[in-house]
mmCIF file of C-alpha atoms in Angstrom:
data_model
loop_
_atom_site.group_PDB
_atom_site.id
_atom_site.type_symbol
_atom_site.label_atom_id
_atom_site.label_comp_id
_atom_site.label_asym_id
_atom_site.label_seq_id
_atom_site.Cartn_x
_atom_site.Cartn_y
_atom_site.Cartn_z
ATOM 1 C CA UNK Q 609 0.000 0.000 0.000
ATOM 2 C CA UNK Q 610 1.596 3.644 -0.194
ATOM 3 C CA UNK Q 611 0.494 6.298 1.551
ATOM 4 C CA UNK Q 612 -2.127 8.957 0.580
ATOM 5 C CA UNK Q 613 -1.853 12.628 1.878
ATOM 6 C CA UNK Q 614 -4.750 15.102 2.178
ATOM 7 C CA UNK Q 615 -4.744 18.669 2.582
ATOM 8 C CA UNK Q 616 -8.017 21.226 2.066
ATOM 9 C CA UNK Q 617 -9.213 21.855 -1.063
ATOM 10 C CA UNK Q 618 -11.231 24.997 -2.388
ATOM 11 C CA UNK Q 619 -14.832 24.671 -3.493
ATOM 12 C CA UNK Q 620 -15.157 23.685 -6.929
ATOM 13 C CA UNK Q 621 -18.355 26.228 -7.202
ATOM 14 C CA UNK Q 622 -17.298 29.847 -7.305
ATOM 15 C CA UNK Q 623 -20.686 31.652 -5.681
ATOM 16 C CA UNK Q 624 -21.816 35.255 -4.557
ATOM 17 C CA UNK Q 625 -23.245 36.072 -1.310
ATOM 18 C CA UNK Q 626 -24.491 39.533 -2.008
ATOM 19 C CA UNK Q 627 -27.446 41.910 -1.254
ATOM 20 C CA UNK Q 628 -29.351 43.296 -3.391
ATOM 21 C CA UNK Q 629 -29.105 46.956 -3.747
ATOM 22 C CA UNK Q 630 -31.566 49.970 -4.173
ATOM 23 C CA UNK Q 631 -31.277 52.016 -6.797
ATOM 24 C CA UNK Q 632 -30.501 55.979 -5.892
ATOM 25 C CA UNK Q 633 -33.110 58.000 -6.892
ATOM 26 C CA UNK Q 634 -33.028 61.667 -7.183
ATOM 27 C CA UNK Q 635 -35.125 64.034 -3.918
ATOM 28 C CA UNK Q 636 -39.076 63.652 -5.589
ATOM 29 C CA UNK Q 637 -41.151 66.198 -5.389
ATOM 30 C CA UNK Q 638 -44.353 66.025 -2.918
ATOM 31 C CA UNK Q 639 -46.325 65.397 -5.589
ATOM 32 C CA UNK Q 640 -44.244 62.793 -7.152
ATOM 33 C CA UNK Q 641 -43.693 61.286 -3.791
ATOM 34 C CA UNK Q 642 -47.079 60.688 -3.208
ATOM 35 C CA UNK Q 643 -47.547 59.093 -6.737
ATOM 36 C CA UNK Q 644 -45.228 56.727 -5.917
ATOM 37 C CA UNK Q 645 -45.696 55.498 -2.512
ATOM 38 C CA UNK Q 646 -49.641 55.400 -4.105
ATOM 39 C CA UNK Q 647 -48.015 53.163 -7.316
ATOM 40 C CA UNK Q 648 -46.240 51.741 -5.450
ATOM 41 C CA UNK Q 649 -48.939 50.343 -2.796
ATOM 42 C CA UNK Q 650 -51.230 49.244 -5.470
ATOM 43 C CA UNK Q 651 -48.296 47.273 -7.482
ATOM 44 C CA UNK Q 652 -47.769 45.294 -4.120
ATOM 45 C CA UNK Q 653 -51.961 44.767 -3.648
ATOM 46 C CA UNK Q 654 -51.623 43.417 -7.384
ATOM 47 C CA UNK Q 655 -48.790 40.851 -6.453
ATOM 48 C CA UNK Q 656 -50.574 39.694 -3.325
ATOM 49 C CA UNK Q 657 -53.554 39.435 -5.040
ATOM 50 C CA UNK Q 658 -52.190 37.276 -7.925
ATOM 51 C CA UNK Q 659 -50.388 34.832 -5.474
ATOM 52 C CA UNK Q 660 -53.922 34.140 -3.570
ATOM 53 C CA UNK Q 661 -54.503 31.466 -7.123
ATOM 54 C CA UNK Q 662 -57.806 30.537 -8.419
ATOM 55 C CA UNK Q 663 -59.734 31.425 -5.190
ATOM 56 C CA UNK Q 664 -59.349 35.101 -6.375
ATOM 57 C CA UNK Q 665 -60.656 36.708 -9.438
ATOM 58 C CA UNK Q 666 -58.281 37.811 -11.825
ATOM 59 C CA UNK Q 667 -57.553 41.753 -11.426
ATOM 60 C CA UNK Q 668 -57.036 43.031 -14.521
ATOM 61 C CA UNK Q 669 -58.788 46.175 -13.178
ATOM 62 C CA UNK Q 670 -55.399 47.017 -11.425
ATOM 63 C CA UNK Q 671 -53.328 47.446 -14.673
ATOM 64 C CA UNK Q 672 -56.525 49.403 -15.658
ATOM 65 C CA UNK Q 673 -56.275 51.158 -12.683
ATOM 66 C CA UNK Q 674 -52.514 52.088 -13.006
ATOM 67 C CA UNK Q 675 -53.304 53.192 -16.409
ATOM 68 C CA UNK Q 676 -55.839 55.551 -16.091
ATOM 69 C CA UNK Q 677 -53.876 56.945 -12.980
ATOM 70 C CA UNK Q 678 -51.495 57.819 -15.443
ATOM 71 C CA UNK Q 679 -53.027 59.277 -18.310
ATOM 72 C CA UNK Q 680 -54.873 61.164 -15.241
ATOM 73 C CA UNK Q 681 -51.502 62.645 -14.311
ATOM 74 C CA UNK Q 682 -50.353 63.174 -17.596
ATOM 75 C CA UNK Q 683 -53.721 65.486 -18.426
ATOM 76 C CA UNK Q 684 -52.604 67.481 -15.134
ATOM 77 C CA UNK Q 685 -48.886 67.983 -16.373
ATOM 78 C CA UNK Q 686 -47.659 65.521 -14.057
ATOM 79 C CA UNK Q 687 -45.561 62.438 -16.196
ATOM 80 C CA UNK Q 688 -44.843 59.927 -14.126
ATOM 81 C CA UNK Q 689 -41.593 57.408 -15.692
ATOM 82 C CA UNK Q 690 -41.124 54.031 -15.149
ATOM 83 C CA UNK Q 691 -38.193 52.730 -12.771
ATOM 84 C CA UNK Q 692 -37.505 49.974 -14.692
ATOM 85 C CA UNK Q 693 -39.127 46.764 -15.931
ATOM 86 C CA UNK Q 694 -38.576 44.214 -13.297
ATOM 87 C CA UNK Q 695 -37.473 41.126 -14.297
ATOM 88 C CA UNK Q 696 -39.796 38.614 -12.379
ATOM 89 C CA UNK Q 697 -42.956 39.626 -13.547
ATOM 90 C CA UNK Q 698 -42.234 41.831 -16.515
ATOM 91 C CA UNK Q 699 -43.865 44.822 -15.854
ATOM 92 C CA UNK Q 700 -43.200 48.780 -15.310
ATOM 93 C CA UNK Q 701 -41.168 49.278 -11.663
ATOM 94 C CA UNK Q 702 -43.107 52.011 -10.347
ATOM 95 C CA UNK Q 703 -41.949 52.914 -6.749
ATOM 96 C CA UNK Q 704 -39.419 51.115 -4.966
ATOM 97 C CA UNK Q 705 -36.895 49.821 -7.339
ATOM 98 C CA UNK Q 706 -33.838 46.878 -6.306
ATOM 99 C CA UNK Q 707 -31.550 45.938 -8.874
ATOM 100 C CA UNK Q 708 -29.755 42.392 -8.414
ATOM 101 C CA UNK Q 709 -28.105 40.384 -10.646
ATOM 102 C CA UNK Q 710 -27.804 42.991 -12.843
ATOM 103 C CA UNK Q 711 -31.304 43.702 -13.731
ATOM 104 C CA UNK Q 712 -34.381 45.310 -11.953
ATOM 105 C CA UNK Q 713 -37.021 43.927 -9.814
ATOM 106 C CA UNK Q 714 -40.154 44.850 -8.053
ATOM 107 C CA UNK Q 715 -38.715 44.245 -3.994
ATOM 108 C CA UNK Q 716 -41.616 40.713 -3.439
ATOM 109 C CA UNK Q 717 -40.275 39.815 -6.893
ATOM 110 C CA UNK Q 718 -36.689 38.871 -6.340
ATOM 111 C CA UNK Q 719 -37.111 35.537 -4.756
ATOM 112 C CA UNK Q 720 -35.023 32.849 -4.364
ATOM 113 C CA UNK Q 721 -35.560 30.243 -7.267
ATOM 114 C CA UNK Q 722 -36.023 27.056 -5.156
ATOM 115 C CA UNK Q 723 -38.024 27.627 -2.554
ATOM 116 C CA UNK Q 724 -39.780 31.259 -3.443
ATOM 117 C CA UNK Q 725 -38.317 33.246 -0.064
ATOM 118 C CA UNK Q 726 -38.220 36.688 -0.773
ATOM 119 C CA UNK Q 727 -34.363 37.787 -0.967
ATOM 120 C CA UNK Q 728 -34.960 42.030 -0.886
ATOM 121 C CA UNK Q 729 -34.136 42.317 2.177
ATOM 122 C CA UNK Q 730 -31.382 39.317 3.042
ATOM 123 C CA UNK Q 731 -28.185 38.502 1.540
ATOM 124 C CA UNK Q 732 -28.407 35.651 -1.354
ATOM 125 C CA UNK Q 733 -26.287 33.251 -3.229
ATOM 126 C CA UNK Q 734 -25.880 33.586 -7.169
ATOM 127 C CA UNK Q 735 -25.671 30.271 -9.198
ATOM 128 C CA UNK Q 736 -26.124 30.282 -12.674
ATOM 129 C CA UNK Q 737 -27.714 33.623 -12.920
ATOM 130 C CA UNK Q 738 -30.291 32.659 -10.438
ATOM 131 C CA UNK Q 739 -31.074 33.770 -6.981
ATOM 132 C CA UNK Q 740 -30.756 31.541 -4.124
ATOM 133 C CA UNK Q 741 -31.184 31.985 -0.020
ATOM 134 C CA UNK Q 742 -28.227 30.575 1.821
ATOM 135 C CA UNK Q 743 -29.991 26.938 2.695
ATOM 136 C CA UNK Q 744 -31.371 26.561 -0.710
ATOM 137 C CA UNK Q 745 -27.921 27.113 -2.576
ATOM 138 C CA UNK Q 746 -25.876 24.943 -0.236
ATOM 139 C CA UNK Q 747 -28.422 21.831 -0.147
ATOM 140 C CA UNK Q 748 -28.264 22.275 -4.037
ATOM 141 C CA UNK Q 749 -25.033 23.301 -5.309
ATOM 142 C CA UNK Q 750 -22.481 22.280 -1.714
ATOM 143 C CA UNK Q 751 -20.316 19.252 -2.370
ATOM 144 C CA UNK Q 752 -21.460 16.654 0.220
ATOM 145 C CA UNK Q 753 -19.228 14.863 2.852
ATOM 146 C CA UNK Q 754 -19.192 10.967 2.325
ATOM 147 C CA UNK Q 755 -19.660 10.029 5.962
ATOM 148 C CA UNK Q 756 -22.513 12.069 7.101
ATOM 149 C CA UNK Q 757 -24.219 13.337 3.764
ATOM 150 C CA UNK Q 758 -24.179 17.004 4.933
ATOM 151 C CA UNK Q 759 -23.948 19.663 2.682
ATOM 152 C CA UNK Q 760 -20.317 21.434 3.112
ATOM 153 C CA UNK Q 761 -20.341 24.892 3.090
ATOM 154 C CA UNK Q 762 -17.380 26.473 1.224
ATOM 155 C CA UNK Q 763 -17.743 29.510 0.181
ATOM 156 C CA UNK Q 764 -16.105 32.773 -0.582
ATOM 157 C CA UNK Q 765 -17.769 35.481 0.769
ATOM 158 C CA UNK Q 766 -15.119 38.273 -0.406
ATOM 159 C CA UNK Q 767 -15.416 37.446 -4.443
ATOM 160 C CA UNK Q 768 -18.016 37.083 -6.518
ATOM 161 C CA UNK Q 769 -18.851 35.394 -9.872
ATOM 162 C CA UNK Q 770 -17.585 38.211 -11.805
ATOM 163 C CA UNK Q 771 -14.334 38.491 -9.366
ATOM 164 C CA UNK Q 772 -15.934 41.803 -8.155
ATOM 165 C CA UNK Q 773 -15.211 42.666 -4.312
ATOM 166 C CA UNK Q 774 -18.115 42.907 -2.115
ATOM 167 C CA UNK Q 775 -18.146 44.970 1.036
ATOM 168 C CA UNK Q 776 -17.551 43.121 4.284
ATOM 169 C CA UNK Q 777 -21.668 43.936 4.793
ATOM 170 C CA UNK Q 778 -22.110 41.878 1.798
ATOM 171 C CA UNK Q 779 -21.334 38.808 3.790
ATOM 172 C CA UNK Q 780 -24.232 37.054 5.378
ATOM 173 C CA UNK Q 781 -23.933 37.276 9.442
ATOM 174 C CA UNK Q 782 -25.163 33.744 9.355
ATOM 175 C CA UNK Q 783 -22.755 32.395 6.882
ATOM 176 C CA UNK Q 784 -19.941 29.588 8.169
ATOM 177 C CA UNK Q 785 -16.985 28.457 6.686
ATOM 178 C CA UNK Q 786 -16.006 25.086 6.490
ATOM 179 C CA UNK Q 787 -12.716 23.201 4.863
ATOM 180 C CA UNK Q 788 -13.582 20.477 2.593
ATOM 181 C CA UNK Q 789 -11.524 17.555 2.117
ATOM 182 C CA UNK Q 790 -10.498 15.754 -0.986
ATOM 183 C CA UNK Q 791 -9.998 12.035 -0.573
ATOM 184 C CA UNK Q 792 -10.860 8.720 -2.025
ATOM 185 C CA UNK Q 793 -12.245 10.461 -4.763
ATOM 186 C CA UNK Q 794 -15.051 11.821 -1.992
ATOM 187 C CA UNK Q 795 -15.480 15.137 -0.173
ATOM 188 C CA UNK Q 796 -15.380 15.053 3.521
ATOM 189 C CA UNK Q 797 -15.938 17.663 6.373
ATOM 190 C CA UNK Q 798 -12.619 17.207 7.761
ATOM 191 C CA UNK Q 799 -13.579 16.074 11.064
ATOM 192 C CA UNK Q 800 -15.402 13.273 9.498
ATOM 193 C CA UNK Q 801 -12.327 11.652 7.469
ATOM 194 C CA UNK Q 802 -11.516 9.069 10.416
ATOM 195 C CA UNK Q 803 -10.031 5.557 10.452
ATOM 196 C CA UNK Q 804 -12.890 3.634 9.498
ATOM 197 C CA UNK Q 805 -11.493 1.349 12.614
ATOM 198 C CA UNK Q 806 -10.136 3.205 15.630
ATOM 199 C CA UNK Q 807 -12.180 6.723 14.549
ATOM 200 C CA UNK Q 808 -8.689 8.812 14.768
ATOM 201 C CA UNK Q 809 -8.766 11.811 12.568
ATOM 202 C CA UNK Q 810 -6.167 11.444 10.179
ATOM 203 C CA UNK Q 811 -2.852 14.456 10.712
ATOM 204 C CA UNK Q 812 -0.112 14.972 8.817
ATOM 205 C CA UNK Q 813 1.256 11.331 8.403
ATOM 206 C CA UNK Q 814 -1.539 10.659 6.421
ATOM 207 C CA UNK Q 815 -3.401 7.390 5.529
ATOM 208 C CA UNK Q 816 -4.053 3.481 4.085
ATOM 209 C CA UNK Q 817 -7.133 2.847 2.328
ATOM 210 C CA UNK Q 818 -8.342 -0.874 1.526
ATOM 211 C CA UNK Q 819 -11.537 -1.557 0.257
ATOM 212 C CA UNK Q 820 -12.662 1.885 -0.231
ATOM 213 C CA UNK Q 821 -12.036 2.752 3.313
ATOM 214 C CA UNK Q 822 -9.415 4.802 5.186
ATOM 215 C CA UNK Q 823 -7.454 3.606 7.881
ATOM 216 C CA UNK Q 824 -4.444 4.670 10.252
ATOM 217 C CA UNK Q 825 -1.114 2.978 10.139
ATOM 218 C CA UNK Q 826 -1.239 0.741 13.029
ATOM 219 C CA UNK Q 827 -4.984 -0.282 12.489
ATOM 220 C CA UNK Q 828 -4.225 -1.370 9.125
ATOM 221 C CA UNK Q 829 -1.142 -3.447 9.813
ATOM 222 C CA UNK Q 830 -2.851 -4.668 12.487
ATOM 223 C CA UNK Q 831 -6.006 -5.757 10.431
ATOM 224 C CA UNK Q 832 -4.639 -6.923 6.895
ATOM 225 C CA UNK Q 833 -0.287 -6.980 7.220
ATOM 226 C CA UNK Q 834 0.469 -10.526 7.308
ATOM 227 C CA UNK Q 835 1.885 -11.630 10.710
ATOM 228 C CA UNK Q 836 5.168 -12.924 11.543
ATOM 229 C CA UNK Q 837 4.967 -16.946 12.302
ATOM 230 C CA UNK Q 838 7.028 -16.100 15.874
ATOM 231 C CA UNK Q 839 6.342 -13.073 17.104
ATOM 232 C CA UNK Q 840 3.001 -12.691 15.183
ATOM 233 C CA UNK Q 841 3.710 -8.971 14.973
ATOM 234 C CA UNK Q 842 2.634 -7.887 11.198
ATOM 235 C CA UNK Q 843 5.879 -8.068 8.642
ATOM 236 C CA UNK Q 844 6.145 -4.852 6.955
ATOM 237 C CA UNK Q 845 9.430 -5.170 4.950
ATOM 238 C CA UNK Q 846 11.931 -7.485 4.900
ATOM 239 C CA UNK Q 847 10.631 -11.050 5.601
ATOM 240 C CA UNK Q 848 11.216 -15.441 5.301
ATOM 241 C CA UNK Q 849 9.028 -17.418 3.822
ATOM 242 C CA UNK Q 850 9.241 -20.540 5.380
ATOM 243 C CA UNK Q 851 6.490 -23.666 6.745
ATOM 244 C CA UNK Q 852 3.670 -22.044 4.865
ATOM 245 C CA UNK Q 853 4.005 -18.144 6.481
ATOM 246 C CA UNK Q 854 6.136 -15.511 6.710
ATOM 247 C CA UNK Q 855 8.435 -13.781 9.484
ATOM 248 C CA UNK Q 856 10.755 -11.641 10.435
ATOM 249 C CA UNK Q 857 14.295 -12.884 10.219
ATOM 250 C CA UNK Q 858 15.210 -12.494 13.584
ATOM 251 C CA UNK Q 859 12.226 -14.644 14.429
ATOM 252 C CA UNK Q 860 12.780 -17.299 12.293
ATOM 253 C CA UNK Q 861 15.015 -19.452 14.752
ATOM 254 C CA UNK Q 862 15.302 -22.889 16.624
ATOM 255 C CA UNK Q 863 11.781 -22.831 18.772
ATOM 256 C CA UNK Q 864 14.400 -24.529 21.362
ATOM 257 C CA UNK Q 865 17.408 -23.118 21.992
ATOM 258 C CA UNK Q 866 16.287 -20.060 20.088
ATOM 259 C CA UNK Q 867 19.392 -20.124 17.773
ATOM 260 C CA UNK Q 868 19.558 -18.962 14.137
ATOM 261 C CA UNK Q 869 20.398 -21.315 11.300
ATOM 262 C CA UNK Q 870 22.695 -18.567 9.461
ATOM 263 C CA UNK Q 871 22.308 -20.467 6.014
ATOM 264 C CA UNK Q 872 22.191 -23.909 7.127
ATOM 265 C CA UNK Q 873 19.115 -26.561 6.982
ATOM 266 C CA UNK Q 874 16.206 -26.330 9.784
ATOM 267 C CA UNK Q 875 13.754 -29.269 10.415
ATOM 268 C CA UNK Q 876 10.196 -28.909 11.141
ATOM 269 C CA UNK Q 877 8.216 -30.647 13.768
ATOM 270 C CA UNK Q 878 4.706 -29.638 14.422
ATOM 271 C CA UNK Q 879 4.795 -26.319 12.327
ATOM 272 C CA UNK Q 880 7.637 -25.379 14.447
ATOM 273 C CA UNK Q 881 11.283 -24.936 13.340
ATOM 274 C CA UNK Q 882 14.472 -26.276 15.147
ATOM 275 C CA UNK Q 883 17.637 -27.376 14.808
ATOM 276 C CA UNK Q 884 19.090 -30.576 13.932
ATOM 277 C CA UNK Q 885 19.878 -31.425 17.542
ATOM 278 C CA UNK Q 886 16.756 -30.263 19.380
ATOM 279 C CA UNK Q 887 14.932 -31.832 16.585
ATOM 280 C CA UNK Q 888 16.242 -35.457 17.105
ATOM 281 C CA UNK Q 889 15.703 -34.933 21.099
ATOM 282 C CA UNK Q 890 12.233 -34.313 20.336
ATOM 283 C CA UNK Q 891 12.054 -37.322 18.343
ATOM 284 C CA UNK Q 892 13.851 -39.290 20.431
ATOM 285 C CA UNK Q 893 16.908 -40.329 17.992
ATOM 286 C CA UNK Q 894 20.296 -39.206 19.836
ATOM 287 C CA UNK Q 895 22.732 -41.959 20.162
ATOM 288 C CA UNK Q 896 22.940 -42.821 23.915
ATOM 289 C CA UNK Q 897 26.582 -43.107 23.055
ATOM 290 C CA UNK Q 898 27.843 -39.887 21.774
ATOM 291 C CA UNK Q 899 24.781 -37.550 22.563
ATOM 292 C CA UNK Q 900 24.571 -36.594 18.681
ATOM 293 C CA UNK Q 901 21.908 -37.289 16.359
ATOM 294 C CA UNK Q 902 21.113 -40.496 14.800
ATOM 295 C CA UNK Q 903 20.511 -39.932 10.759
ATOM 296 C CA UNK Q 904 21.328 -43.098 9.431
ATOM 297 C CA UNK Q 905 21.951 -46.410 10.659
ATOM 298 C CA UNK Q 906 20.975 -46.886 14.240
ATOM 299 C CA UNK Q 907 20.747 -49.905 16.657
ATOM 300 C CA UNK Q 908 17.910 -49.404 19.108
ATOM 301 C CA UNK Q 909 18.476 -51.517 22.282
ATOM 302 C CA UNK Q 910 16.341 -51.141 26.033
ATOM 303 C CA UNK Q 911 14.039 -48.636 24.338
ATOM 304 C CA UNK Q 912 17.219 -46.001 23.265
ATOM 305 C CA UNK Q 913 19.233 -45.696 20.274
ATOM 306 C CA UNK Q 914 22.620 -46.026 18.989
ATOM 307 C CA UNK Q 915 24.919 -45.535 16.444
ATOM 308 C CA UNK Q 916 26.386 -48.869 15.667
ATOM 309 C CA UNK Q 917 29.871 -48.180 16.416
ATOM 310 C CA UNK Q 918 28.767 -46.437 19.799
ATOM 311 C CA UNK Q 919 26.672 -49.719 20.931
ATOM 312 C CA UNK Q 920 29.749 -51.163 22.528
ATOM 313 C CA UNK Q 921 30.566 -52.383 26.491
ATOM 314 C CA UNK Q 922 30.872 -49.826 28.512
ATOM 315 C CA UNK Q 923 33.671 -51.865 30.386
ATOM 316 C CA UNK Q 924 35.964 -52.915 27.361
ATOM 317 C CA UNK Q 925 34.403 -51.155 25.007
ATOM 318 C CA UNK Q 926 34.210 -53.571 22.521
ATOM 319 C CA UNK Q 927 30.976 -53.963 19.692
ATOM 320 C CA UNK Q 928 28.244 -55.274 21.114
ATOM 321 C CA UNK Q 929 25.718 -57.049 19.290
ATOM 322 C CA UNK Q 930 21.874 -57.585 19.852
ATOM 323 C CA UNK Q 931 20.847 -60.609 22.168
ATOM 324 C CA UNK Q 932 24.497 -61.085 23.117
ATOM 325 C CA UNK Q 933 24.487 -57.668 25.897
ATOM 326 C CA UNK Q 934 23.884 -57.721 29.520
ATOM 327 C CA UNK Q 935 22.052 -54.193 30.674
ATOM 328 C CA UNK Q 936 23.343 -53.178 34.198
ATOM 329 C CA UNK Q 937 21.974 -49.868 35.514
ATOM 330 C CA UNK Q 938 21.476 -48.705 32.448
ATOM 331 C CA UNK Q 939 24.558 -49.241 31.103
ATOM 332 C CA UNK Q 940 25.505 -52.074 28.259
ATOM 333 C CA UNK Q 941 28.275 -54.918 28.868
ATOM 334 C CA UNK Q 942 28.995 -57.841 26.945
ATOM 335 C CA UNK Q 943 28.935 -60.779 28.525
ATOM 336 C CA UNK Q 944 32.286 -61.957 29.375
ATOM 337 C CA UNK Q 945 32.614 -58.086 31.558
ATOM 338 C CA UNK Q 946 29.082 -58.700 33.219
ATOM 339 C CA UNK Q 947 30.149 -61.972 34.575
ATOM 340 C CA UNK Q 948 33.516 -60.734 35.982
ATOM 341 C CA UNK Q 949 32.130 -57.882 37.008
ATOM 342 C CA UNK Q 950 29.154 -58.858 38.649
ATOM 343 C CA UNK Q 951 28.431 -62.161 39.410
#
């Protein structure tokens, strides 16, 4: 496995948070004050009235009303201009105007375009030359962390789309920044990218993934690293491969006297290695003579064995031969130097 590093990495969305702004108007008159506080008043009755629905009759009498108004005016010498046309519904601004986006808008027009909140009065997001409230951009457009599905919400609230500057009052109050986290080709809030065993939040020496899953260095040696046949601490780099597993060299030594073989032959008993002594003790083949092992030829005599020029009498020491031996305290004499000696 190698390693994998993380480190914070900038939303891919580049947003606005911005407010939409009045446009300055010149000091009005009285008279045109009053005509457009009374515009004004009946262009927000019209947009009430035509978000009642079908319970309400249709009031085209309004635009009638505006109308005449007018061409009343306009008989008394008074002309009264259009702000603007606003953008949501299309129609002459007269009276309060807010331009956002870079067009116009009646103030209960500029919405945002999921969830119909009116925005004239609260900061808002811009995505793709729409309008959104803060909740409404980041549940739609926020990259989401893999472990907890929550929206992660990175954005910057000093640029804008267009690489403008806003001012710092630009900036919603309820706006929080948050890192996200590039990893396993998933975002993450950064305290959620834990070892998917121990739940330790990853630092600077970074992280093993298997399976699609993150984990810390000593959880994932500990779960998947093969382990070492002697110590059965998990082999990370140099190993043996010997009596079907692996281990560390310095493990890999007589389970007896704990010796190393250094090049030469081992011999297994039980899944266990050992020397070529401690093996034949186990066993039960060293020569009662000599104390070495017995690998070839042996004669086996009072339940021990021998090599056959070590079966002699321990008194003269000459070759003994099977059925021809007298045993005395566990020692072997012929027969000649078991009669002299002890009858």
């Amino acid at each position: 496995q190698s390693w994998k590093k993380w480190k914070p990495q900038q939303h891919p969305l580049c947003a606005v948070s911005s407010s939409p702004t009045p446009v300055p108007q010149p000091p009005p008159t009285a008279a045109a004050q009053q005509l457009d506080e009374l515009l004004a008043d009946l262009g927000h009755m019209q947009s009430k009235l035509s978000g009642q629905g079908a319970g309400v009759p249709a009031e085209p009498s309004l635009d009638n009303m505006l109308g005449s108004l007018t061409r009343d005016l306009q008989e008394l010498g008074i002309t009264a201009t259009p702000a603007g046309v606003c953008a949501g519904c299309r129609k002459p601004i007269a009276g309060k105007v807010l331009t956002a986006l870079g067009k116009t808008w009646h103030p209960e027009h500029f919405t945002c375009a999921r969830c119909g909140q009116g925005l004239d009065s609260q900061p808002f997001f811009e995505q793709g030359g729409r309008a959104f409230c803060e909740e409404d951009y980041h549940q739609a457009f926020s990259p989401r962390c893999a472990y907890c599905a929550g929206s992660i919400r990175q954005v910057n609230p000093t640029l804008c789309s267009h690489n403008t500057p806003l001012p710092p009052a630009a900036a919603s109050p309820h706006l929080f920044l948050q890192k996200v986290l590039t990893a396993l080709d998933q975002t993450w809030h950064p305290e959620h990218f834990f070892c998917a065993h121990c739940g330790k939040v990853f630092g600077d020496e970074g992280f093993l993934e298997r399976n699609g899953k993150p984990y810390c260095r000593q959880d994932f040696l500990a779960l998947f690293a093969p382990k070492c046949q002697g110590c059965e601490r998990p082999v990370t780099d140099n190993y043996l491969s010997a009596l079907q597993g692996v281990w560390h060299p310095e493990c890999f030594v007589c389970t007896e006297c704990l010796s190393g073989f250094a090049g030469s032959s081992f011999f297994e008993l039980e899944g266990r290695p050992y020397c070529e002594l401690h093996f034949h003790q186990r066993q039960g083949t060293i020569c009662q003579g000599c104390g070495r092992p017995v690998t070839g030829r042996c004669v086996t005599a009072a339940g021990r064995k021998y090599h056959p020029e070590h079966f002699v009498c321990t008194y003269c020491l000459g070759r003994l031969h099977k059925g021809t031996f007298r045993e005395c305290g566990d020692k072997m004499y012929c027969q000649a130097c078991h009669d002299k000696l002890f009858l």
